[in-house]
Short mmCIF file of C-alpha atoms and ligand atoms in Angstrom, two decimals:
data_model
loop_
_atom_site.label_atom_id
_atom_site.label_comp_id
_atom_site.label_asym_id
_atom_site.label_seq_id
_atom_site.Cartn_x
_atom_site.Cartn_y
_atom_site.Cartn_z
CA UNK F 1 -16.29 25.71 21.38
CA UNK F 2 -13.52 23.27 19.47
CA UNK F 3 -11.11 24.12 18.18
CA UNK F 4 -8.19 23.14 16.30
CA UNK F 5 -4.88 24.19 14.88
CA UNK F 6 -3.27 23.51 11.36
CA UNK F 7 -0.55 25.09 9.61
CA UNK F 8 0.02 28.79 10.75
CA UNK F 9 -4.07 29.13 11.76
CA UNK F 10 -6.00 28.58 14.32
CA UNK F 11 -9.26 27.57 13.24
CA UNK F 12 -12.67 27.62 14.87
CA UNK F 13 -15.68 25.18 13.87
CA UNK F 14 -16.15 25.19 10.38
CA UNK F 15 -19.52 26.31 9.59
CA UNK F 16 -18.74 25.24 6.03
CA UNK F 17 -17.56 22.01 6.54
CA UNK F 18 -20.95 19.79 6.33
CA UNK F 19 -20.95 21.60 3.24
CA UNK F 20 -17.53 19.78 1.98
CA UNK F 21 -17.75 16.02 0.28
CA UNK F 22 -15.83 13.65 2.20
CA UNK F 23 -15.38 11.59 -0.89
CA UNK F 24 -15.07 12.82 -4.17
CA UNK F 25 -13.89 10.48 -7.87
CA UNK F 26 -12.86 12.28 -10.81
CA UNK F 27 -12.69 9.99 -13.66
CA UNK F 28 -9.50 10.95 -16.05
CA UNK F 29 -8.57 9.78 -19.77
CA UNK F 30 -5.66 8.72 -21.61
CA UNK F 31 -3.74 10.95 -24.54
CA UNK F 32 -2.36 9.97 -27.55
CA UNK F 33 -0.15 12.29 -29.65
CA UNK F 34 -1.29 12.52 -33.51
CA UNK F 35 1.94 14.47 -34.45
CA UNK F 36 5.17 15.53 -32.00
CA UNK F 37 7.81 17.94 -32.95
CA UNK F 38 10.48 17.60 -31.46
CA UNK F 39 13.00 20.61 -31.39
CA UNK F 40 16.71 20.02 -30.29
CA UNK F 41 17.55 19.98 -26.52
CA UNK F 42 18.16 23.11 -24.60
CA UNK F 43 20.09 23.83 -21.67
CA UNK F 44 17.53 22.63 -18.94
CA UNK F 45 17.61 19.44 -19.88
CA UNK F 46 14.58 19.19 -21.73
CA UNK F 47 13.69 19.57 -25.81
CA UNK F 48 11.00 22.21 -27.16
CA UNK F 49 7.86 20.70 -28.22
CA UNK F 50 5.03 21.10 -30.22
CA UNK F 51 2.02 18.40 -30.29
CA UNK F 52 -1.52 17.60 -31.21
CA UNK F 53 -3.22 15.60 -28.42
CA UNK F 54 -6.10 13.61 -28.39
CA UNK F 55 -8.08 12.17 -25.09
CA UNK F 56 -9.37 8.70 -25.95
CA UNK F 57 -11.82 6.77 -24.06
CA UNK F 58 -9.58 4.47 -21.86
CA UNK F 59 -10.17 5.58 -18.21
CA UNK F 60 -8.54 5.33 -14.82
CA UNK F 61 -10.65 6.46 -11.77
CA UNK F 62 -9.37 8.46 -8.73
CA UNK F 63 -11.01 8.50 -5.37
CA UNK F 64 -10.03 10.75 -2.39
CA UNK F 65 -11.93 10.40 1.18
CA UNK F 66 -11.13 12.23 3.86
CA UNK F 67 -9.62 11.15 6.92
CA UNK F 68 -9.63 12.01 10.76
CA UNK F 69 -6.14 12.36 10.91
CA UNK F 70 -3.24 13.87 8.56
CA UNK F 71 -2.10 11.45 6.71
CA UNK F 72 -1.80 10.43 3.08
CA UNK F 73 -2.62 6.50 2.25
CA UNK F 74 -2.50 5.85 -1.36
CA UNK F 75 -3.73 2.42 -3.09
CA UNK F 76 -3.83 0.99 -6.22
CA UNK F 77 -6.25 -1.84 -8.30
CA UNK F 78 -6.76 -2.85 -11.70
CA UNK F 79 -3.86 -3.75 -14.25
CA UNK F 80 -0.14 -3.51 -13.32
CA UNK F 81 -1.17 -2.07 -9.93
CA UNK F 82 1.94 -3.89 -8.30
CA UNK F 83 4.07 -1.85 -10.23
CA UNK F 84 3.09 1.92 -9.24
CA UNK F 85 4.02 4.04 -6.51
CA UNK F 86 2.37 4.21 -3.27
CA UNK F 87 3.94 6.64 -1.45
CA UNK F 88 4.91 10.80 -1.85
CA UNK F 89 6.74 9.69 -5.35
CA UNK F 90 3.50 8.97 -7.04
CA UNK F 91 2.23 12.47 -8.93
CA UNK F 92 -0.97 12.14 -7.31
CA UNK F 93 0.22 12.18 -4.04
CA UNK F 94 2.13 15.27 -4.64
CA UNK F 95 -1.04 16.74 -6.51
CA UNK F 96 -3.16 16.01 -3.25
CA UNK F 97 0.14 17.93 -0.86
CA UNK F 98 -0.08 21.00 -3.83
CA UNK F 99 -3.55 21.73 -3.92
CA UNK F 100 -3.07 20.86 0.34
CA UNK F 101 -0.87 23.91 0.42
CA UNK F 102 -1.70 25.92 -2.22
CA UNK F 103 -5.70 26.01 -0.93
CA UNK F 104 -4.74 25.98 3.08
CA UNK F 105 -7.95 27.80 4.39
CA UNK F 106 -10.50 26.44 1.41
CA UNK F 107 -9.22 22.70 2.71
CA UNK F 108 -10.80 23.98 6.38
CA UNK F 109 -10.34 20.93 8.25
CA UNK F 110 -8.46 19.76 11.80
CA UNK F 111 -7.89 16.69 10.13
CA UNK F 112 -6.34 17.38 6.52
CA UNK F 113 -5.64 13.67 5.70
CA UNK F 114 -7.04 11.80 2.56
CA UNK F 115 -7.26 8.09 0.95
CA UNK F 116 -6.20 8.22 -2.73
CA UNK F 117 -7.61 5.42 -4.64
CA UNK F 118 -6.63 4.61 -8.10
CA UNK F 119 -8.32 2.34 -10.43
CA UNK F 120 -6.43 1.71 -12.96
CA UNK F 121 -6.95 0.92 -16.75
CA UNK F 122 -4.68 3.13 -18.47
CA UNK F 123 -1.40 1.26 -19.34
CA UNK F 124 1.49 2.29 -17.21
CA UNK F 125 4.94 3.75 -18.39
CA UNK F 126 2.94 3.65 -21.91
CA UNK F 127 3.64 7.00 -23.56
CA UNK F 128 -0.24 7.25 -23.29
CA UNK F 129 0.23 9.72 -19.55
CA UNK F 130 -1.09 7.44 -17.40
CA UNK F 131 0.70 8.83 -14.22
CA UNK F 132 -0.50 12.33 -15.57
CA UNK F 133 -3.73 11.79 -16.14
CA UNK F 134 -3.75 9.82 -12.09
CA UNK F 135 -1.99 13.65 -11.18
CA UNK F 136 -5.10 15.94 -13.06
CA UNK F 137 -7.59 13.33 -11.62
CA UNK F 138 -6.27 14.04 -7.78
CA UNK F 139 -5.95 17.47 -8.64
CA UNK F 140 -9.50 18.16 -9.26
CA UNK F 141 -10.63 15.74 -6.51
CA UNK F 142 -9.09 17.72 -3.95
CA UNK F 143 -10.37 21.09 -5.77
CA UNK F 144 -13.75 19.78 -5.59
CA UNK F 145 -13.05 18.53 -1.42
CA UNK F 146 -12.69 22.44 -1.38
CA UNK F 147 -15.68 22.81 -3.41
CA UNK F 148 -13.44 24.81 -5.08
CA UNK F 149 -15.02 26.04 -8.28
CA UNK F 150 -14.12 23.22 -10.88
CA UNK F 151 -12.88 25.53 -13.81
CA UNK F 152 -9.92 23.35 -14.98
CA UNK F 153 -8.11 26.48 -16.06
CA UNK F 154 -8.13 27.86 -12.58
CA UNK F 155 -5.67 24.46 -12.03
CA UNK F 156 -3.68 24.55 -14.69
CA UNK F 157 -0.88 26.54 -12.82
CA UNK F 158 -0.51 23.63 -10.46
CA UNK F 159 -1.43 21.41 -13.28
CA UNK F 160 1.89 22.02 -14.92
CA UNK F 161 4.11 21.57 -11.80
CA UNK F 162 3.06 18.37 -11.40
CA UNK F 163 3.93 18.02 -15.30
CA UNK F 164 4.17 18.49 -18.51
CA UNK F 165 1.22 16.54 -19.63
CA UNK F 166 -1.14 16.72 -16.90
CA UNK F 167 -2.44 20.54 -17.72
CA UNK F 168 -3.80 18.31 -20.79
CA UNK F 169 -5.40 15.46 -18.87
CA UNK F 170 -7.13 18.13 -16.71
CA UNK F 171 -8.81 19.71 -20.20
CA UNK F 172 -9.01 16.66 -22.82
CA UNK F 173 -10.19 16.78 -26.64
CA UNK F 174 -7.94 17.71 -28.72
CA UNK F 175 -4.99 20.62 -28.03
CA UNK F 176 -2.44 21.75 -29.67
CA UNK F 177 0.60 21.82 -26.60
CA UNK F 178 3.69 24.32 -26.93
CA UNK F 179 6.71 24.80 -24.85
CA UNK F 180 7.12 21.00 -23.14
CA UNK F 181 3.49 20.46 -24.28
CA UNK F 182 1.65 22.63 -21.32
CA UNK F 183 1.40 25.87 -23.36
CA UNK F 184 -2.35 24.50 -24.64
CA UNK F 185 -4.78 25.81 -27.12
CA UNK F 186 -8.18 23.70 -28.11
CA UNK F 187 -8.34 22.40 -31.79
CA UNK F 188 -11.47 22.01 -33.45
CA UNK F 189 -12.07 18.13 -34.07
CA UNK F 190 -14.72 17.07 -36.09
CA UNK F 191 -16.12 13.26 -36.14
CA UNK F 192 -14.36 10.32 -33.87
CA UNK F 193 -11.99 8.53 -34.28
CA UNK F 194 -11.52 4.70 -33.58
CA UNK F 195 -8.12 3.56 -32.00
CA UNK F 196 -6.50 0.13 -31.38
CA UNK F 197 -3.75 0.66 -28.72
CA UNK F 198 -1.08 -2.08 -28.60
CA UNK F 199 0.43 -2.05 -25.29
CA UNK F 200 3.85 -3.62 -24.91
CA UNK F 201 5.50 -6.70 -23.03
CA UNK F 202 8.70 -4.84 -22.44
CA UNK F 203 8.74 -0.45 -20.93
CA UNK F 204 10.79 1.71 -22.86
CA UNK F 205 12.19 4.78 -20.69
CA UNK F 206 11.69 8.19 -21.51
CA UNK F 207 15.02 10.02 -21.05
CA UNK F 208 16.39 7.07 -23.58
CA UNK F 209 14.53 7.82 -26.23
CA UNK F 210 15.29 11.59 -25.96
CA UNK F 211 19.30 10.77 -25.54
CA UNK F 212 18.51 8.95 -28.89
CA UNK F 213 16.96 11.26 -30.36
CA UNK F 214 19.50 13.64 -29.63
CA UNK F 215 22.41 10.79 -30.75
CA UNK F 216 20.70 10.60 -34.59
CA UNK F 217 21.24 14.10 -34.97
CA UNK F 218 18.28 15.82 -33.29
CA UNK F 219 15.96 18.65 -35.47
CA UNK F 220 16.82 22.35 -34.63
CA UNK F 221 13.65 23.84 -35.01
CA UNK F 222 11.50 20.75 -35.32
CA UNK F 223 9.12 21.93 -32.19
CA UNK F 224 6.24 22.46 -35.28
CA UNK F 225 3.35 20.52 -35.90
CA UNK F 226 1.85 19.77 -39.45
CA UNK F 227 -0.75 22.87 -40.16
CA UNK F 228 -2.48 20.34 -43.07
CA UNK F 229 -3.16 18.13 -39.55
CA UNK F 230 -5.24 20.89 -38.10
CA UNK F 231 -6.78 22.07 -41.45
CA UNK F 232 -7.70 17.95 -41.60
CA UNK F 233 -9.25 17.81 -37.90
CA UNK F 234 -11.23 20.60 -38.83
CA UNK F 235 -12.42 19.63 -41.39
CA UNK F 236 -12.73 15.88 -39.95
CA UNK F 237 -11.09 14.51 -42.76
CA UNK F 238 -10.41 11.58 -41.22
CA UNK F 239 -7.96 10.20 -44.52
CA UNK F 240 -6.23 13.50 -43.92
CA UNK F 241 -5.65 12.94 -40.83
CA UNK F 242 -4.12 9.42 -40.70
CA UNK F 243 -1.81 10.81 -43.90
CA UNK F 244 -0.56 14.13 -41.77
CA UNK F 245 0.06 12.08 -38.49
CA UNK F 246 3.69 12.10 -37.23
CA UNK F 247 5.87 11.42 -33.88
CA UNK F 248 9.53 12.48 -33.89
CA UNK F 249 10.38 10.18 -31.35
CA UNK F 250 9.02 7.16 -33.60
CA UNK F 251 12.68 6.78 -35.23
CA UNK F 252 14.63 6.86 -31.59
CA UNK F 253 12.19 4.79 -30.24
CA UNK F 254 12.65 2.22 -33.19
CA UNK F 255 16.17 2.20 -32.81
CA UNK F 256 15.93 1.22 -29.29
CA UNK F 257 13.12 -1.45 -29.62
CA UNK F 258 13.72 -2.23 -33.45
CA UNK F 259 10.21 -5.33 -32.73
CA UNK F 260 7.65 -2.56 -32.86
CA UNK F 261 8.53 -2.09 -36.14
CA UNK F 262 6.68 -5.04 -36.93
CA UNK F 263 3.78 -4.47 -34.89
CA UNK F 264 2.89 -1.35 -36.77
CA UNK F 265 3.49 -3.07 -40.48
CA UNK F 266 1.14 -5.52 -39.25
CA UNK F 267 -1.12 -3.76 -37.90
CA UNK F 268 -1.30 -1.37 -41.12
CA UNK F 269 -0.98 -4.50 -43.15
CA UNK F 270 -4.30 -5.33 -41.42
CA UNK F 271 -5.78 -2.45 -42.56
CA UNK F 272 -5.23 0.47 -40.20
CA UNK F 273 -5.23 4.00 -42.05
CA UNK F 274 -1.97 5.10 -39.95
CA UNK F 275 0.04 3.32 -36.86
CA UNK F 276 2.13 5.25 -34.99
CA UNK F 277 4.57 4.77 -31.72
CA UNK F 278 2.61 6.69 -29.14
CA UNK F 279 4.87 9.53 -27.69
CA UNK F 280 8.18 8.51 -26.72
CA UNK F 281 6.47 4.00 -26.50
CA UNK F 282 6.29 1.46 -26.30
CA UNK F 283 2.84 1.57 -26.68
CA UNK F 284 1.79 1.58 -30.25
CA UNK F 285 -1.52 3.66 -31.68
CA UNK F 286 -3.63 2.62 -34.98
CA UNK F 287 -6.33 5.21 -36.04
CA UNK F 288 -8.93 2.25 -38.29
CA UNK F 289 -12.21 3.69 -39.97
CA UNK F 290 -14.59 1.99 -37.67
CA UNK F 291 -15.33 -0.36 -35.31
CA UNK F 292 -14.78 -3.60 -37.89
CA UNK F 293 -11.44 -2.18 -39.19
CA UNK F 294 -10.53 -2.06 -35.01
CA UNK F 295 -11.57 -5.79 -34.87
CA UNK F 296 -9.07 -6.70 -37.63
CA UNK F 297 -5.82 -4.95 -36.62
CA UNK F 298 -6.42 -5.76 -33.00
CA UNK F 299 -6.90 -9.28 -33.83
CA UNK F 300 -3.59 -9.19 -35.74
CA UNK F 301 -1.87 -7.38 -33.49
CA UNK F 302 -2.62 -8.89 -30.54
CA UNK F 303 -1.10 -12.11 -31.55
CA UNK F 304 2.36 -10.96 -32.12
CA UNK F 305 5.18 -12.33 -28.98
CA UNK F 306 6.05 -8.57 -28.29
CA UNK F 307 2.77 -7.21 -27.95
CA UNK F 308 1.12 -7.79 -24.09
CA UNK F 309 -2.44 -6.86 -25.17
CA UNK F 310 -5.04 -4.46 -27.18
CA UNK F 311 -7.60 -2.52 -26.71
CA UNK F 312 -9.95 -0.04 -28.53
CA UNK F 313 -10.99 2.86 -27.59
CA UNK F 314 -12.16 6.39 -29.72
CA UNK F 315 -11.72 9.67 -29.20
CA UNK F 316 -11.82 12.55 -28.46
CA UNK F 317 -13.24 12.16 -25.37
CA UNK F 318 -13.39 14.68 -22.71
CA UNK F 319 -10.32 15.66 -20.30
CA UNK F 320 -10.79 15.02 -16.04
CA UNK F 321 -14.24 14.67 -14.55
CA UNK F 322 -16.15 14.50 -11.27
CA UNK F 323 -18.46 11.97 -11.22
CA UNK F 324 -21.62 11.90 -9.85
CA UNK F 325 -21.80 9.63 -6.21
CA UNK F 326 -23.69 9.62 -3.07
CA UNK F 327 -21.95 12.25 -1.30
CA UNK F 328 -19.68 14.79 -3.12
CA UNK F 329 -22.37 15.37 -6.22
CA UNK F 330 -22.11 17.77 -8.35
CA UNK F 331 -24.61 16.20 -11.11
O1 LIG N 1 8.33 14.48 -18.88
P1 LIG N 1 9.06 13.34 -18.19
O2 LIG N 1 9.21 13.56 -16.73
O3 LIG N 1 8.54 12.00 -18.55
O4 LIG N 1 10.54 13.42 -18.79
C1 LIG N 1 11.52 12.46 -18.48
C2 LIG N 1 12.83 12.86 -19.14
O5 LIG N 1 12.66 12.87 -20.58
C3 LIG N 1 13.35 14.25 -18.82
O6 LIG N 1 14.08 14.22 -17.62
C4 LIG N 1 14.23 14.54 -20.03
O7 LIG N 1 15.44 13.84 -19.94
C5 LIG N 1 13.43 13.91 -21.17
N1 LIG N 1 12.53 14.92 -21.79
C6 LIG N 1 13.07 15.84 -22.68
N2 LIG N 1 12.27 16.77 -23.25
C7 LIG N 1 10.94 16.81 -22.99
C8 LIG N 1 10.37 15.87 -22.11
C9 LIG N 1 11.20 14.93 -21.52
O8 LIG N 1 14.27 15.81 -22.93
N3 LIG N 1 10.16 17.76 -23.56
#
């Protein structure tokens, strides 16, 4: 009889293993934030949160295969592909290594290497969690190698080591996040909403827009979201909504890139309810009535120099799923 050795066991022939996919794709979803409190920053470098998420209907797609040998690859297609991480640095590598280690026996291989593909259409370094939602997607992929059972809060543990946002990406809709937005509860969302997301020509980094933040004064205590925003969502009052939407990080962000300024006049000049900066930017977020108010403020929008490009998309939409394929079903 084979046999094999990984990590501290010796293992036999799997019985179990023709039972495994060899390929599984878990298709993830973008976030925007419809309000972010923003409390002042504490000694471990980060600032308190509270936030009201919302998964919208722009996708990326992540594949894992297994391999005959050990190793990691990791690839990347679509938009802006040249510009992310192939190696351990990329969160979905390092989701693939956690659920790896974390899941040693389920994994049940000799050979414990895997192929990450991404296809990417979420924009990158965005404020919209691309890289997190790449992380949740990998993270359930290699649950479901396991066959592992695919409860997303049996992940969320791992979920938010990986990060703060990617315990959302894993469960989607709408969620109200606490602590650096991975303490999550579900809010009840009534009716969709219709987005135009204007992506920008030039990234805006993260830790800037915090040290901004922090450099106009900050807001002890300002980790609250509005309670008339989840009263509005509720009741999907969708005018209610658009009034009670807020980001903390829109006036640091402003500061920094004062341009988007512009795009969100004229985008509400063209008739969006609300525009806001979409977490900490560049990218900016319009919530329009329907799918003719979209067509206006992304034809505006789109032709401004600092804008790179639009899209639409509504929401909510639902949080990291397998999809159905030849091998590795689980319609
Ligand atoms: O979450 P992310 O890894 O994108 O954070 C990048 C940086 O942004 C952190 O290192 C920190 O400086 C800042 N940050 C913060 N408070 C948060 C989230 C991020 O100060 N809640």
């Amino acid at each position: 009889m084979n046999s094999c050795r990984y990590g501290k066991h010796m293992m036999m022939d799997d019985p179990f293993n023709v039972l495994r996919p060899r390929t599984v794709t878990v298709r993830v979803s973008a976030k925007v934030n419809l309000a972010l409190g923003v409390g002042s920053l504490e000694l471990d470098g980060f600032h308190p949160l509270a936030t009201v998420f919302e998964a919208i209907g722009i996708h990326d797609e992540v594949t894992l295969t297994r391999r005959d040998d050990n190793r990691i690859t990791l690839t990347v297609a679509g938009e802006d592909a040249d510009q992310i991480p192939t190696d351990e640095t990329n969160l979905a590598w390092r989701a693939v290594e956690l659920v790896r280690e974390e899941f040693d026996m389920e994994w049940g291989e000799c050979n414990r290497g895997v192929d990450i593909h991404i296809d990417k259409s979420i924009p990158i370094a965005g404020g919209m969690a691309g890289g997190s939602a790449d992380a949740a997607g990998a993270l359930l992929a290699a649950a479901a190698l396991c066959r592992l059972p695919e409860c997303p809060e049996n992940l969320h543990p791992l979920a938010a080591q990986l990060g703060s946002d990617v315990p959302f990406c894993l469960m989607g809709g709408v969620a109200l996040g606490r602590g650096r937005g991975d303490r999550l509860a579900p809010v009840i969302c009534r009716g969709r909403h219709h987005w135009v997301i204007a992506t920008s020509k030039q990234g805006l980094s993260t830790p800037a827009v915090y040290h901004r933040f922090d450099q106009m004064g900050g807001n002890p205590g300002g980790e609250s979201v509005p309670n008339t925003l989840i009263a509005a969502l509720t009741r999907g009052d969708l005018d209610a909504v658009a009034a009670t939407m807020s980001n903390d990080l829109q006036a640091p962000a402003l500061d920094l890139r004062p341009e988007l300024g512009e795009v969100l006049a004229v985008g509400q000049h063209a008739g969006a309810l609300t525009g806001l900066v979409s977490g900490s930017g560049p990218t900016c977020a319009f919530l329009v009535r329907d799918i003719v108010g979209a067509k206006k403020v992304s034809a505006a929008v789109s032709s401004l120099p600092q804008v790179d490009r639009t899209r639409t998309a509504f929401g909510p939409v639902a949080g990291a799923q397998v999809l159905p394929g030849p091998e590795g079903s689980f319609a």
